[in-house]
Amino acid sequence: MLARSRRKRRGGPEPKANRLERARNPRLPSDRCLGVVSPSCGAARGLRWPQGRGVLRRRRPARRQWRRRRQRKRSWSRRWREQRRKRTRSIYPVRTRRTIACDGGGYTLDLEREEEKENLKRMIRAHAQVIRAVFLFKEAGQKNLGESYSSIKLETLSQRFPVDLKKLTMLNRDHDTFIFQEVGGVRGLSDLLKSNLNKGVSPDEDELLRRRDIFGANTYPRKKRRSIWRFVFEACQDLTLVILMVAAAISLSLGMATEGAKDGWYDGGSIFFAVFLVIFVTATSDYRQSLQFQHLNEEKQNIQVEVIRGGKRIGASIFDLVVGDVVPLKIGDQVPADGILISGHSLAIDESSMTGESKIVHKDQRAPFLMSGCKVADGYGSMLVTGVGTNTEWGMLMANLSEDVGEETPLQVRLNGVATLIGIVGLSVAAAVLVVLWIRYFTGHTKNSDGTTQFVAGTTGVKQGFMGAIRIITIAVTIVVVAVPEGLPLAVTLTLAYSMRKMMQDKALVRRLSSCETMGSATTICSDKTGTLTTNKMTVVEAYFGGTKFDPCDNTGMMCTSVTALLIEGIAQNTNGTVFRPEDGGAAEVTGSPTEKAILSWGLMIGMDFKDVRSKSSIIHVHPFNSEKKCGGVALQVSDTEVHIHWKGAAEILLASCRSWLSTDGSVQPMSSSKHREFKKWIDDMAMSSLRCVAFAYCPCEPKMVPTESLDKWKLPEDDLTLIGVLGIKDPCRPGVRNAVQLCSIAGVKVRMVTGDNVETAKAIALECGILDTKDAASEPIVIEGKVFRDMSEAAREEIVEKITVMGRSSPNDKLLLVQSLKRKGHVVAVTGDGTNDAPALHEADIGLSMGISGTEVAKESSDIIILDDDFTSVVKVVRWGRSVYANIQKFIQFQLTVNVAALVINVVAAMSSGDVPLNAVELLWVNLIMDTLGALALATEPPIDNLMKRHPVGRREPLVTNIMWRNIFIQALYQIAVLLIFNFDGKRILHLQNESREHADKMKNTFVFNAFVFCQIFNEFNARKPEEKNVFKGVTNNHLFMGIAGATTGLQILIIEFLGKFFDTARLNWRLWLLSVAIGAVSWPLAYLGKFIPVPVRPFQTYFKRCSCRRKPRQDEEQGGRS
């Protein structure tokens, strides 16, 4: 209600009623404002738009305004107002309601008067429509905007579009149908965006760049990558390194206090240097792996989409889309940006990724808004892009996601358990060594190099005694550092990163890390036929129409024009493909699926004018191709009195629905049993020639049979069809597939073909690929139809599942049942798939392999690995890389356990017996660097060898350390312990150091032991490359990284001994001791060669202990039972 203000002049204080109302609703403008409207609307009403404010000042006298409103209010009846308001709300639901206040010379608008607000809004919108129409008329001039690109001239780079980014973003996010209708629907919006609904935007780079500048790019800001200093900080949090740094700090301060700054800093400083070196190398390695994984994540998000530009369908990255693009959508696609539906048939969208609701939403002209990130669940259509990047809900969501820190694979979990167990053993040994050394030290049994006692009670000073205790702690902590195999998880990360990078070169994109290692255990591969085993480059080679075989297949001159026209109508309209003819008269470009491209190309050969045929009839309803029914249909309005229903699909399935057939003269003949057998024989003959058989059928329909309402739910007639003809499409096998299948057979991996094609076609392709041989082809359980397998009981399926090699006419559900049955039989199953309906089977399988070219986004999201070239040989390469990951991890485990056992035993025995260790803290840190980071880097990057595919798959529950590895570890560790302990206890005599001073002789002896120990690891690194082969040098020169690391380790060892003696507490060695050190290390080569002749049992050693424990347990149970 309007309340009269008591103030007499304008510009006075605001009325109290207004202030109270604005206090309740802070969004209300002041009483001097008309409302929040656009500048164009204000210009239409002669109002002035103040700078910097979102409101309009009114100029009309307040009293005259009030009288007019009172008169309008009295003339309206309450009943009419109520009906009008309900109708307005039902047609145009406005989500965001604005509140309007006016100054009226002392009057304010009561918020309860809803009709006043609605009336004012309608007036403003009407004026906005007029302004928009005038603007468009002025913009277009005398030209037709829908005609061509030449009519849409973008004159300068700075020229703005009639719609701004803010309003466009509001339209996308609010899904405001009222605003959408105001601008003239999708056609009006496309005019505002200067796009063409049929041809899209211009492909000119300057035009695309201009649109990105104004409306934004289809990208979102990435989370700032972690810097290398972050990895340095994480490396510094290692508890053992922290203890070492504390000990180094104490040693440094006490050393400088007792021995002076010149000589006292060496012990503590050298430990600091070694710790910082370990931290730097670890952080650098982790940082490099982080960059690699980030690059792979970006590859996963780079989705390829189809877009129409310049009237031509082209492939583009999802990041290259711009506002105004026209994007075709089909089942399985991801909606690449926010947009408006242009046209569609049975289009259903899964919006669960945005709304959280699993309900499928059907899109049409009443609900045209499409959200980025959602999936097309059914149907097809096209959309106009209206929002990209962070101007979409999906973009904002992705921009706010935290950085992916990676996943921990099952192998990493197992290795962490192994490392923890070994760490506990090392910690226990270090604690024992610490106690023993302290007892020996404080009881006076620890001697200096000159033979004097290190600690004498009552004589030794506090600082000196404290220094000795700290030195012992440093030795114990360093034993822990060496004993804990921290390099095991690092080796897995390095191996996975290296393998993933190399697999990208082999056309395989890994989406989940765990699939790399799981692929090495695969026992069976369930592969699609089309595009995986075959080239997916289809051509029509046979044609049967009107009961006649055409030879050549495009010689349709014997058919009458009515039959040819009907056939061309079915080809042109019942397809998702398109034909683009360049204006320069070049060859026509056909797009679509491989099958549709083959059919459309054949249609062009028989005289089809794609554009002309499509213009002669309009599509009423579409039944999209269904992988369950194996066919798809379309209803066409040919004239006011005639409707045609066209079907296309699997030949034998459509043949069963036909009650008549069309002869070459255009007459309709009944489908007799003999004619049916004749058509069936043609289909079988084509199938046995490995041809895909596609049939065309139609039936006329009266217009009155077409429902006027709920057209989307109309079920097209499927019976009483008339068969037009059958095409035979050739899809040849890929080169190299036969060899790849044989390689899988040698590797113990069973290849099974699962296809939706005819059983005879599947059998012929399987024979051609080597999946079947001639002996197996006749037996029925080996080649089975999907329906037969589906109708079996679960027990019956499990009984025959391992015999199945080829499954024809299978549905996605049949593939899922096959995977489940194989898994219950203990198989590790890999499955290939490309369709949306393959998603359940891909998700259920141990390894899901989707196709990068023909695969839908839904299939890719459900898969673990994407095969980028759709080639089966790439699948086999993935198996090879999976086995290589496992093998490289085993190589590193063998190498590291050898170092761990040898270093631990040598130091413990020496400490227990003499109270000192031959390998000091700095030397052990250098050894730790060799065996952890550098060793992992050298062995984890070994390329896969051919011998990997001659082994059977590794069971996922088999122990990581095999009997062969235990043998190799035992031989090398025993040799190193024996030789180095001999030199430790009797080295002065063996090395002829009796003439040297005792201190110098001890330093020379310890330096020699350290040098020989390091060279033992360098030579043993070569042995670890080939745990089972006698020739450990095979292919070593091809691994440049391995050779580089081995050379760098040798060079650094020489540098340490000869030039860094102060830091490492070592002495320079003469050439005889150098040769002897190298010779001791080199002995490991012939020793490893001879050791491989020692036979080992196939059964793992661990199972013997488990069996013993299992035998003891029943006895214990019996004893307990007897006691009770």
Short mmCIF file of C-alpha atoms in Angstrom, two decimals, residues 189-538:
data_model
loop_
_atom_site.label_atom_id
_atom_site.label_comp_id
_atom_site.label_asym_id
_atom_site.label_seq_id
_atom_site.Cartn_x
_atom_site.Cartn_y
_atom_site.Cartn_z
CA LEU A 189 20.64 -15.60 -28.31
CA SER A 190 22.71 -16.87 -31.23
CA ASP A 191 22.11 -13.55 -33.00
CA LEU A 192 23.30 -11.68 -29.93
CA LEU A 193 26.40 -13.87 -29.82
CA LYS A 194 26.87 -13.40 -33.57
CA SER A 195 26.79 -17.12 -34.20
CA ASN A 196 24.92 -19.25 -36.73
CA LEU A 197 22.91 -22.21 -35.48
CA ASN A 198 23.73 -24.24 -38.59
CA LYS A 199 27.30 -23.15 -39.28
CA GLY A 200 28.57 -22.12 -35.87
CA VAL A 201 31.16 -19.37 -35.55
CA SER A 202 33.88 -18.47 -37.99
CA PRO A 203 36.99 -20.66 -37.69
CA ASP A 204 39.21 -17.59 -38.09
CA GLU A 205 41.84 -17.48 -35.33
CA ASP A 206 41.37 -13.74 -34.75
CA GLU A 207 37.64 -14.23 -34.24
CA LEU A 208 38.20 -17.08 -31.77
CA LEU A 209 40.79 -15.03 -29.90
CA ARG A 210 38.37 -12.09 -29.72
CA ARG A 211 35.67 -14.28 -28.20
CA ARG A 212 38.12 -15.64 -25.61
CA ASP A 213 39.10 -12.08 -24.68
CA ILE A 214 35.49 -11.02 -24.15
CA PHE A 215 33.81 -14.16 -22.76
CA GLY A 216 36.79 -16.05 -21.36
CA ALA A 217 38.53 -19.31 -22.26
CA ASN A 218 37.22 -22.76 -21.44
CA THR A 219 39.87 -23.32 -18.78
CA TYR A 220 40.02 -22.79 -15.06
CA PRO A 221 42.90 -21.63 -12.89
CA ARG A 222 45.07 -24.48 -11.71
CA LYS A 223 46.14 -24.83 -8.16
CA LYS A 224 49.63 -23.49 -7.75
CA ARG A 225 52.02 -26.38 -8.06
CA ARG A 226 54.14 -27.24 -5.08
CA SER A 227 57.59 -25.73 -5.29
CA ILE A 228 60.78 -27.71 -4.80
CA TRP A 229 61.17 -26.08 -1.38
CA ARG A 230 57.98 -27.80 -0.29
CA PHE A 231 59.56 -31.13 -1.14
CA VAL A 232 62.75 -30.10 0.67
CA PHE A 233 60.65 -29.34 3.75
CA GLU A 234 58.93 -32.74 3.54
CA ALA A 235 62.29 -34.50 3.15
CA CYS A 236 63.57 -32.70 6.27
CA GLN A 237 60.72 -34.20 8.31
CA ASP A 238 62.29 -37.66 8.21
CA LEU A 239 62.82 -38.53 11.89
CA THR A 240 66.15 -40.30 11.38
CA LEU A 241 67.56 -37.36 9.44
CA VAL A 242 66.34 -34.97 12.14
CA ILE A 243 68.13 -37.02 14.81
CA LEU A 244 71.27 -37.03 12.67
CA MET A 245 71.10 -33.25 12.27
CA VAL A 246 70.69 -32.79 16.02
CA ALA A 247 73.64 -35.10 16.64
CA ALA A 248 75.64 -33.23 13.98
CA ALA A 249 74.83 -29.89 15.63
CA ILE A 250 75.96 -31.17 19.06
CA SER A 251 79.06 -32.73 17.52
CA LEU A 252 79.84 -29.51 15.67
CA SER A 253 79.52 -27.31 18.75
CA LEU A 254 81.46 -29.63 21.05
CA GLY A 255 84.12 -30.30 18.44
CA MET A 256 84.73 -26.62 17.85
CA ALA A 257 84.79 -26.03 21.61
CA THR A 258 87.36 -28.75 22.31
CA GLU A 259 89.48 -28.80 19.15
CA GLY A 260 89.04 -25.26 17.92
CA ALA A 261 87.21 -23.83 14.93
CA LYS A 262 89.87 -24.91 12.45
CA ASP A 263 89.71 -28.69 13.02
CA GLY A 264 86.71 -29.22 15.27
CA TRP A 265 84.01 -28.66 12.65
CA TYR A 266 84.88 -31.60 10.38
CA ASP A 267 82.89 -34.34 12.15
CA GLY A 268 79.68 -32.39 12.60
CA GLY A 269 80.04 -30.50 9.32
CA SER A 270 80.54 -33.66 7.29
CA ILE A 271 77.37 -35.20 8.77
CA PHE A 272 75.48 -31.99 7.99
CA PHE A 273 76.79 -32.07 4.42
CA ALA A 274 75.80 -35.71 3.92
CA VAL A 275 72.31 -35.13 5.37
CA PHE A 276 71.74 -32.07 3.18
CA LEU A 277 72.90 -34.04 0.15
CA VAL A 278 70.39 -36.80 0.90
CA ILE A 279 67.63 -34.22 1.41
CA PHE A 280 68.46 -32.39 -1.82
CA VAL A 281 68.56 -35.55 -3.97
CA THR A 282 65.33 -36.90 -2.41
CA ALA A 283 63.49 -33.59 -2.85
CA THR A 284 64.67 -33.19 -6.46
CA SER A 285 63.55 -36.71 -7.33
CA ASP A 286 60.12 -36.21 -5.73
CA TYR A 287 59.71 -32.85 -7.45
CA ARG A 288 60.43 -34.36 -10.87
CA GLN A 289 57.89 -37.11 -10.29
CA SER A 290 55.32 -34.53 -9.20
CA LEU A 291 55.79 -32.63 -12.46
CA GLN A 292 55.37 -35.83 -14.47
CA PHE A 293 52.15 -36.80 -12.70
CA GLN A 294 50.80 -33.27 -13.11
CA HIS A 295 51.49 -33.44 -16.84
CA LEU A 296 49.67 -36.77 -17.06
CA ASN A 297 46.69 -35.33 -15.18
CA GLU A 298 46.48 -32.50 -17.69
CA GLU A 299 46.51 -35.05 -20.51
CA LYS A 300 43.59 -36.86 -18.88
CA GLN A 301 41.53 -33.65 -18.73
CA ASN A 302 42.23 -32.71 -22.35
CA ILE A 303 39.04 -34.13 -23.86
CA GLN A 304 38.57 -34.04 -27.62
CA VAL A 305 35.14 -32.82 -28.77
CA GLU A 306 33.37 -32.21 -32.05
CA VAL A 307 32.47 -28.63 -32.90
CA ILE A 308 30.84 -27.00 -35.94
CA ARG A 309 32.79 -24.03 -37.28
CA GLY A 310 32.24 -22.52 -40.68
CA GLY A 311 29.60 -25.18 -41.37
CA LYS A 312 32.15 -27.97 -41.00
CA ARG A 313 32.49 -30.52 -38.21
CA ILE A 314 35.99 -30.54 -36.80
CA GLY A 315 37.70 -32.08 -33.78
CA ALA A 316 38.99 -29.71 -31.11
CA SER A 317 40.25 -29.75 -27.56
CA ILE A 318 37.68 -28.95 -24.91
CA PHE A 319 39.97 -26.10 -23.84
CA ASP A 320 39.59 -24.46 -27.29
CA LEU A 321 35.81 -23.98 -27.13
CA VAL A 322 34.48 -20.41 -27.19
CA VAL A 323 31.11 -18.81 -26.49
CA GLY A 324 28.98 -19.07 -29.63
CA ASP A 325 30.31 -22.47 -30.71
CA VAL A 326 27.80 -25.07 -31.89
CA VAL A 327 28.63 -28.49 -30.41
CA PRO A 328 26.98 -31.77 -31.47
CA LEU A 329 26.15 -34.11 -28.60
CA LYS A 330 25.60 -37.86 -28.65
CA ILE A 331 25.19 -40.60 -26.09
CA GLY A 332 28.22 -40.94 -23.84
CA ASP A 333 29.59 -37.43 -24.45
CA GLN A 334 30.43 -34.99 -21.70
CA VAL A 335 28.77 -31.60 -21.98
CA PRO A 336 31.90 -29.50 -22.60
CA ALA A 337 30.54 -26.11 -21.48
CA ASP A 338 27.36 -24.40 -20.33
CA GLY A 339 24.92 -23.97 -23.17
CA ILE A 340 21.46 -23.94 -24.63
CA LEU A 341 19.89 -26.85 -26.50
CA ILE A 342 19.42 -26.00 -30.19
CA SER A 343 17.71 -29.23 -31.20
CA GLY A 344 17.70 -32.77 -29.96
CA HIS A 345 15.95 -36.10 -30.07
CA SER A 346 15.37 -38.12 -26.90
CA LEU A 347 18.24 -36.20 -25.31
CA ALA A 348 18.69 -37.26 -21.67
CA ILE A 349 21.39 -35.79 -19.41
CA ASP A 350 22.90 -37.28 -16.26
CA GLU A 351 23.34 -34.23 -14.02
CA SER A 352 24.40 -36.17 -10.92
CA SER A 353 27.93 -34.74 -11.07
CA MET A 354 26.49 -31.24 -10.51
CA THR A 355 23.22 -31.72 -8.63
CA GLY A 356 23.97 -34.93 -6.73
CA GLU A 357 20.67 -36.43 -7.91
CA SER A 358 20.87 -39.65 -9.89
CA LYS A 359 17.67 -38.92 -11.82
CA ILE A 360 18.15 -38.58 -15.58
CA VAL A 361 16.89 -35.21 -16.87
CA HIS A 362 15.30 -35.01 -20.33
CA LYS A 363 16.13 -31.88 -22.31
CA ASP A 364 13.88 -30.14 -24.81
CA GLN A 365 12.81 -26.59 -25.70
CA ARG A 366 11.00 -26.28 -22.38
CA ALA A 367 14.13 -27.25 -20.42
CA PRO A 368 16.95 -26.21 -22.74
CA PHE A 369 19.74 -25.43 -20.27
CA LEU A 370 22.80 -27.71 -20.32
CA MET A 371 25.45 -27.70 -17.58
CA SER A 372 29.12 -28.29 -18.17
CA GLY A 373 30.54 -31.55 -16.79
CA CYS A 374 27.32 -33.55 -17.14
CA LYS A 375 27.08 -36.69 -19.28
CA VAL A 376 24.71 -37.49 -22.17
CA ALA A 377 22.83 -40.59 -21.04
CA ASP A 378 20.71 -41.07 -24.16
CA GLY A 379 19.76 -39.51 -27.46
CA TYR A 380 21.58 -36.86 -29.44
CA GLY A 381 21.35 -33.18 -30.26
CA SER A 382 23.33 -29.96 -30.59
CA MET A 383 23.97 -27.07 -28.24
CA LEU A 384 24.97 -23.42 -28.38
CA VAL A 385 27.83 -22.64 -26.01
CA THR A 386 26.91 -19.73 -23.74
CA GLY A 387 29.38 -20.09 -20.86
CA VAL A 388 32.93 -21.39 -20.59
CA GLY A 389 35.63 -21.78 -17.96
CA THR A 390 35.06 -20.24 -14.55
CA ASN A 391 31.82 -18.67 -15.78
CA THR A 392 30.26 -22.13 -15.39
CA GLU A 393 29.41 -24.02 -12.22
CA TRP A 394 31.70 -26.88 -13.30
CA GLY A 395 34.60 -24.50 -13.89
CA MET A 396 34.19 -22.92 -10.46
CA LEU A 397 34.02 -26.37 -8.88
CA MET A 398 37.20 -27.54 -10.63
CA ALA A 399 39.02 -24.32 -9.77
CA ASN A 400 38.27 -24.83 -6.08
CA LEU A 401 39.34 -28.46 -5.98
CA SER A 402 42.46 -29.19 -3.99
CA GLU A 403 45.58 -30.44 -5.69
CA ASP A 404 45.67 -34.15 -6.41
CA VAL A 405 48.43 -35.57 -4.25
CA GLY A 406 48.29 -38.94 -5.95
CA GLU A 407 47.04 -42.32 -4.88
CA GLU A 408 48.84 -45.12 -3.09
CA THR A 409 48.84 -48.28 -5.16
CA PRO A 410 48.44 -51.80 -3.70
CA LEU A 411 52.09 -52.51 -4.44
CA GLN A 412 53.15 -49.40 -2.52
CA VAL A 413 51.02 -50.53 0.41
CA ARG A 414 52.71 -53.95 0.39
CA LEU A 415 56.17 -52.38 0.14
CA ASN A 416 55.41 -50.00 2.99
CA GLY A 417 54.60 -53.05 5.09
CA VAL A 418 57.89 -54.69 4.10
CA ALA A 419 59.82 -51.49 4.83
CA THR A 420 58.14 -51.20 8.24
CA LEU A 421 59.07 -54.78 9.14
CA ILE A 422 62.70 -54.33 8.09
CA GLY A 423 62.78 -50.98 9.86
CA ILE A 424 61.66 -52.60 13.14
CA VAL A 425 64.46 -55.17 12.80
CA GLY A 426 67.00 -52.41 12.04
CA LEU A 427 65.75 -50.31 14.95
CA SER A 428 66.09 -53.27 17.32
CA VAL A 429 69.61 -54.00 16.12
CA ALA A 430 70.58 -50.33 16.40
CA ALA A 431 69.22 -50.17 19.94
CA ALA A 432 71.23 -53.27 20.87
CA VAL A 433 74.36 -51.76 19.30
CA LEU A 434 73.77 -48.50 21.17
CA VAL A 435 73.51 -50.26 24.52
CA VAL A 436 76.56 -52.45 23.87
CA LEU A 437 78.72 -49.54 22.68
CA TRP A 438 77.71 -47.38 25.64
CA ILE A 439 78.54 -50.18 28.06
CA ARG A 440 81.90 -50.74 26.39
CA TYR A 441 82.60 -47.02 26.31
CA PHE A 442 81.72 -46.16 29.88
CA THR A 443 83.43 -49.31 31.27
CA GLY A 444 86.70 -48.40 29.53
CA HIS A 445 86.74 -51.16 26.88
CA THR A 446 86.72 -48.78 23.88
CA LYS A 447 90.22 -47.85 22.66
CA ASN A 448 91.48 -44.93 20.60
CA SER A 449 93.52 -45.45 17.44
CA ASP A 450 96.72 -45.11 19.48
CA GLY A 451 95.66 -47.82 21.95
CA THR A 452 94.63 -45.53 24.81
CA THR A 453 91.29 -45.89 26.55
CA GLN A 454 88.67 -43.43 25.33
CA PHE A 455 86.85 -43.03 28.65
CA VAL A 456 88.36 -43.28 32.08
CA ALA A 457 86.05 -42.64 35.00
CA GLY A 458 87.17 -39.62 37.01
CA THR A 459 89.76 -38.62 34.45
CA THR A 460 87.92 -37.97 31.17
CA GLY A 461 86.33 -34.54 30.99
CA VAL A 462 82.59 -33.97 30.66
CA LYS A 463 82.85 -32.52 27.17
CA GLN A 464 85.03 -35.35 25.92
CA GLY A 465 82.78 -37.97 27.51
CA PHE A 466 79.71 -36.30 26.04
CA MET A 467 81.36 -36.25 22.59
CA GLY A 468 82.01 -39.99 22.81
CA ALA A 469 78.40 -40.68 23.76
CA ILE A 470 77.13 -38.51 20.89
CA ARG A 471 79.44 -40.35 18.46
CA ILE A 472 77.93 -43.67 19.56
CA ILE A 473 74.39 -42.29 19.12
CA THR A 474 75.36 -41.13 15.63
CA ILE A 475 76.58 -44.64 14.77
CA ALA A 476 73.34 -46.22 16.04
CA VAL A 477 71.14 -43.74 14.18
CA THR A 478 73.14 -44.26 10.99
CA ILE A 479 72.57 -48.02 11.29
CA VAL A 480 68.85 -47.25 11.40
CA VAL A 481 69.18 -45.04 8.32
CA VAL A 482 70.85 -47.86 6.39
CA ALA A 483 68.58 -50.58 7.75
CA VAL A 484 65.27 -48.86 6.92
CA PRO A 485 64.61 -49.40 3.17
CA GLU A 486 63.09 -45.99 2.52
CA GLY A 487 63.83 -46.38 -1.16
CA LEU A 488 61.15 -49.04 -1.69
CA PRO A 489 58.17 -46.63 -2.00
CA LEU A 490 60.39 -44.27 -3.99
CA ALA A 491 61.25 -47.08 -6.38
CA VAL A 492 57.54 -47.73 -6.99
CA THR A 493 56.92 -44.04 -7.68
CA LEU A 494 59.87 -43.81 -10.03
CA THR A 495 58.90 -46.98 -11.86
CA LEU A 496 55.28 -45.90 -12.26
CA ALA A 497 56.25 -42.41 -13.44
CA TYR A 498 58.75 -43.78 -15.94
CA SER A 499 56.35 -46.46 -17.17
CA MET A 500 53.44 -44.03 -17.51
CA ARG A 501 55.58 -41.65 -19.56
CA LYS A 502 56.76 -44.45 -21.83
CA MET A 503 53.25 -45.88 -22.13
CA MET A 504 52.09 -42.53 -23.46
CA GLN A 505 54.58 -43.02 -26.29
CA ASP A 506 53.02 -46.46 -26.83
CA LYS A 507 49.56 -44.85 -27.11
CA ALA A 508 48.28 -45.72 -23.64
CA LEU A 509 47.17 -43.07 -21.13
CA VAL A 510 47.07 -44.31 -17.53
CA ARG A 511 44.23 -42.85 -15.48
CA ARG A 512 44.78 -44.89 -12.31
CA LEU A 513 48.26 -45.78 -11.07
CA SER A 514 47.25 -49.13 -9.63
CA SER A 515 46.27 -50.38 -13.10
CA CYS A 516 49.95 -50.31 -14.19
CA GLU A 517 50.93 -53.02 -11.77
CA THR A 518 47.61 -54.90 -11.99
CA MET A 519 47.98 -55.24 -15.76
CA GLY A 520 51.06 -57.36 -15.19
CA SER A 521 48.87 -59.94 -13.43
CA ALA A 522 46.15 -60.09 -16.12
CA THR A 523 45.20 -63.64 -17.09
CA THR A 524 42.53 -62.85 -19.68
CA ILE A 525 41.60 -59.97 -22.01
CA CYS A 526 38.00 -59.56 -23.14
CA SER A 527 38.37 -57.47 -26.27
CA ASP A 528 35.89 -55.74 -28.57
CA LYS A 529 36.11 -56.48 -32.25
CA THR A 530 35.33 -53.25 -34.03
CA GLY A 531 38.17 -50.75 -33.94
CA THR A 532 40.30 -52.80 -31.55
CA LEU A 533 40.98 -55.97 -33.50
CA THR A 534 39.93 -54.32 -36.76
CA THR A 535 40.97 -51.03 -38.38
CA ASN A 536 37.55 -49.35 -37.98
CA LYS A 537 37.92 -48.07 -41.55
CA MET A 538 34.75 -49.47 -43.08
#
